C-alpha positions as a LaTeX table, in Angstrom:
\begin{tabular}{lrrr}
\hline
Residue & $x$ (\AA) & $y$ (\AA) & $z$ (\AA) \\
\hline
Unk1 & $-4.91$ & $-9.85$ & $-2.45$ \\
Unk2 & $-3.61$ & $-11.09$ & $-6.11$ \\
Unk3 & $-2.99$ & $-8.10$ & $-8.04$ \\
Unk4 & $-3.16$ & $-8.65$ & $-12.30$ \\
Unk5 & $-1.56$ & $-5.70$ & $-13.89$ \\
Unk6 & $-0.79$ & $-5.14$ & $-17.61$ \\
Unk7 & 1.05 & $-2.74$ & $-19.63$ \\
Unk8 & $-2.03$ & $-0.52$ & $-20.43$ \\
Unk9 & $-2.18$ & 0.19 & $-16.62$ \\
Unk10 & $-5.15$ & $-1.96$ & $-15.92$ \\
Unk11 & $-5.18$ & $-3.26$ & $-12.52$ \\
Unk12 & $-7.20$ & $-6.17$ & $-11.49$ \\
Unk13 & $-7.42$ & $-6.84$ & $-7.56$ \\
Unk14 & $-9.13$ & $-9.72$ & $-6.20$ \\
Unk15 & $-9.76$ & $-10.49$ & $-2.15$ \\
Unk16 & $-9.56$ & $-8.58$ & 0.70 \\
Unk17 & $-6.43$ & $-6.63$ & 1.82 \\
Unk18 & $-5.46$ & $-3.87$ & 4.00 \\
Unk19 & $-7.21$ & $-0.70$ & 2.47 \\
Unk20 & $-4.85$ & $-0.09$ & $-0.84$ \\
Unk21 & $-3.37$ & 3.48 & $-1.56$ \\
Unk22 & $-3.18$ & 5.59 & $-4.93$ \\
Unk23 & $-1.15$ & 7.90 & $-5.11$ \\
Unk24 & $-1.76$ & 9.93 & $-8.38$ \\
Unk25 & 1.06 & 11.88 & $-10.58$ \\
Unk26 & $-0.60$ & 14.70 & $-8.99$ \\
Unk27 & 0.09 & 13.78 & $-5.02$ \\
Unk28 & $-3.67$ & 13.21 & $-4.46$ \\
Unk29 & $-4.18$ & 10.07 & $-1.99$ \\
Unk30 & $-7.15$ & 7.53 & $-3.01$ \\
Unk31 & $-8.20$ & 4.51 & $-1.12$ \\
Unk32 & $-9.61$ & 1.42 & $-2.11$ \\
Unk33 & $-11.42$ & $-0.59$ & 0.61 \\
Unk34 & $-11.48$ & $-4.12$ & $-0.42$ \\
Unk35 & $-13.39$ & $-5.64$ & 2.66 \\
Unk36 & $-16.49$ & $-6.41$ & $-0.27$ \\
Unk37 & $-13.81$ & $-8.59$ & $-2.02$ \\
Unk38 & $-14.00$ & $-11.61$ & 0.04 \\
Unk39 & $-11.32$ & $-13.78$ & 2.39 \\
Unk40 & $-7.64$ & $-12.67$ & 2.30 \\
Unk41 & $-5.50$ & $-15.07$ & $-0.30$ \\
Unk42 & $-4.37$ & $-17.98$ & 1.56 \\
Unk43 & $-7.15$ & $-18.58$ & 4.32 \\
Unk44 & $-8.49$ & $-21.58$ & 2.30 \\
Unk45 & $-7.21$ & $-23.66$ & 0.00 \\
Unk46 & $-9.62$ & $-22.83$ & $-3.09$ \\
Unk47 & $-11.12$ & $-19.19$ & $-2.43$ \\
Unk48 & $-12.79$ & $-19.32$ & $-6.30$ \\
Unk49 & $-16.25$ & $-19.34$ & $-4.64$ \\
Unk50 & $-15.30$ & $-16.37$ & $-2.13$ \\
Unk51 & $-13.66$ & $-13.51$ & $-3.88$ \\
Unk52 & $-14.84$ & $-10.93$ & $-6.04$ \\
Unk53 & $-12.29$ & $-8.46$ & $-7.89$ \\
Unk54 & $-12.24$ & $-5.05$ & $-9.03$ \\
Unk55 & $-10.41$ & $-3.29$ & $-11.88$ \\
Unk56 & $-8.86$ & $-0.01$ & $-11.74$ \\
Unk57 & $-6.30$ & 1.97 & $-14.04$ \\
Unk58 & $-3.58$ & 3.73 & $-13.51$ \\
Unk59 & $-2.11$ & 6.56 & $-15.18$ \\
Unk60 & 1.16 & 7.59 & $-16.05$ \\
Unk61 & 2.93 & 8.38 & $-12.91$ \\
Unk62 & 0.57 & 6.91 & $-10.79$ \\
Unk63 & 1.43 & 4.82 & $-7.45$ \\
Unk64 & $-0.20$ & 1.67 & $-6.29$ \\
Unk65 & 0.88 & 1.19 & $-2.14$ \\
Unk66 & 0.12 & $-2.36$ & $-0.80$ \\
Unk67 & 0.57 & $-2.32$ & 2.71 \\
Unk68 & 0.77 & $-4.83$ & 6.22 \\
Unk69 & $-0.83$ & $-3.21$ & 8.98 \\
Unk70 & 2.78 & $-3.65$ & 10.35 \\
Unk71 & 3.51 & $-0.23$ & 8.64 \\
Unk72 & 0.23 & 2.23 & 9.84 \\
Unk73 & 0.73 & 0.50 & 13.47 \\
Unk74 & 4.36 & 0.89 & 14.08 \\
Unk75 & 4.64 & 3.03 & 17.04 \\
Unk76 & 7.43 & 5.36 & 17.93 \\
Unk77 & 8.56 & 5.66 & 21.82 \\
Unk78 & 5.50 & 7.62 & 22.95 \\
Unk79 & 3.06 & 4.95 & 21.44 \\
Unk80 & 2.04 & 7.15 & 18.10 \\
Unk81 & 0.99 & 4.80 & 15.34 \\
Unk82 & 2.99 & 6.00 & 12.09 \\
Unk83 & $-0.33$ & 5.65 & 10.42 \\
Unk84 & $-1.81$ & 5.87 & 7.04 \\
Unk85 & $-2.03$ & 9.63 & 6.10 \\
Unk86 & 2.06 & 10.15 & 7.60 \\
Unk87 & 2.28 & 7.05 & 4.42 \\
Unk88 & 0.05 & 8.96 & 1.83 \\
Unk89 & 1.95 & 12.11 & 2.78 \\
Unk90 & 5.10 & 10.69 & 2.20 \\
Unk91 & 4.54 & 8.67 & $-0.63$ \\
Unk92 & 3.05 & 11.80 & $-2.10$ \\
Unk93 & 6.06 & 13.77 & $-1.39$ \\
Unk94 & 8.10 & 11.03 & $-2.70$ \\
Unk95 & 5.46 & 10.01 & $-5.85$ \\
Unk96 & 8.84 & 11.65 & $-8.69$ \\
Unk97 & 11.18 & 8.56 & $-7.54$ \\
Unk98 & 11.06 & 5.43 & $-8.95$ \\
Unk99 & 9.13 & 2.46 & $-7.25$ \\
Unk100 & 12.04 & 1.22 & $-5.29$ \\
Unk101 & 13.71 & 4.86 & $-4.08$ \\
Unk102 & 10.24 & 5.29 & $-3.18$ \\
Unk103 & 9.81 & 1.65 & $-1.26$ \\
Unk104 & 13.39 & 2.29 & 0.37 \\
Unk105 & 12.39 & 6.10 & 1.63 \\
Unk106 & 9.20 & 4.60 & 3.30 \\
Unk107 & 11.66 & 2.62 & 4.79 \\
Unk108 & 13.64 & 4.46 & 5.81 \\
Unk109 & 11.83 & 6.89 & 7.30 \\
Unk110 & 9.85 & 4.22 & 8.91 \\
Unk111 & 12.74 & 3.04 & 10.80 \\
Unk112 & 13.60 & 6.44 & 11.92 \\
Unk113 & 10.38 & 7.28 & 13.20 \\
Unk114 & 10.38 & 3.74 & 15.61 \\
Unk115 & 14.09 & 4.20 & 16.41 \\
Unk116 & 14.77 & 1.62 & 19.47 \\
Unk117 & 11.31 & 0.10 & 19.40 \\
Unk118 & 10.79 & $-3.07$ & 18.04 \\
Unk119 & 8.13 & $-4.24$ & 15.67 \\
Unk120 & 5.74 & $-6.57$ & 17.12 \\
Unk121 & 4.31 & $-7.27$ & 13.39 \\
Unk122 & 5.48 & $-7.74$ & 10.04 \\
Unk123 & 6.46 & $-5.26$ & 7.81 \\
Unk124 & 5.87 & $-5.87$ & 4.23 \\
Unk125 & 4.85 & $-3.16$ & 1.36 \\
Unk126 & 5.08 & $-3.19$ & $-2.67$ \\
Unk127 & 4.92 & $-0.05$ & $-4.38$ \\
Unk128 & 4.19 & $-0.30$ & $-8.08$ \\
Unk129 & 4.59 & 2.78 & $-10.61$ \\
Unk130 & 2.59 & 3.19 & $-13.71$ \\
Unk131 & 5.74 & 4.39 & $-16.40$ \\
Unk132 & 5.81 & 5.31 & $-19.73$ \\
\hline
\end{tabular}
C-alpha cells in the first residue's frame, strides 16, 4: 500500500495490503479490507492502471496499524497464531502511548509470546498516531 497522510488527518490508501487496523481514541478496533484496491505496490513496475484508493480520517488520538502477516501468524510453541484481535486488543490497551512506545510494546510482547520459536516470515508494522 502507499499511504498519503496530511496534517488534517486525511488518509489516502491506495493498493492492496494486509487488512489495515484503526484503533480509535476510544479503544474500538476497525478494519479496512483493501483487497478492492488492486495489486500490492511493487508487483509491477507501473500499477497506475491497477489501483484504486480510498480516503479515510482520523481523529485525534486515533491509531492507524499497518501490518505483515508475519505478525497475526507468528506462532508460539504450541502452534497458536498471535493473531489479529490479541493485536487490536493490545494496541487498544496500549492506544495512550505514543506511536513508537506503542510499535515497541507490540514488539515486545510479540517476542514474548514466540519465545524460542523462530519466525519463518517477516515482521514489519508502522503505527501512525493522529496528534494534536
Amino acid at each position: 500500500s502507499l499511504l498519503d497522510c496530511n496534517k488534517d488527518g486525511r488518509v489516502k490508501i491506495t493498493g492492496q495490503h494486509e487488512d489495515i487496523i484503526v484503533i480509535k481514541a476510544n479503544g474500538e478496533s476497525e478494519f479496512i479490507d483493501t483487497m478492492e484496491l488492486g495489486l500490492p505496490v511493487g508487483l509491477i513496475d507501473d500499477i497506475s492502471d491497477v489501483v484504486k484508493h480510498i480516503e479515510i480520517v482520523l481523529s485525534e488520538g486515533d491509531i492507524l496499524l499497518l501490518h505483515t502477516d508475519g505478525i497475526t501468524e507468528a506462532e508460539n510453541d504450541k502452534h497458536e497464531l498471535f493473531g489479529i484481535e490479541r493485536l487490536c486488543l493490545l494496541t487498544s490497551q496500549l492506544r495512550d502511548l505514543s506511536a513508537s512506545e506503542i510499535k515497541d510494546s507490540i514488539i515486545k510482547e510479540l517476542n514474548t509470546y514466540m519465545g524460542l520459536i523462530i519466525p519463518d516470515d517477516d515482521i514489519t508494522m508502522v503505527v501512525i498516531k493522529k496528534n494534536l
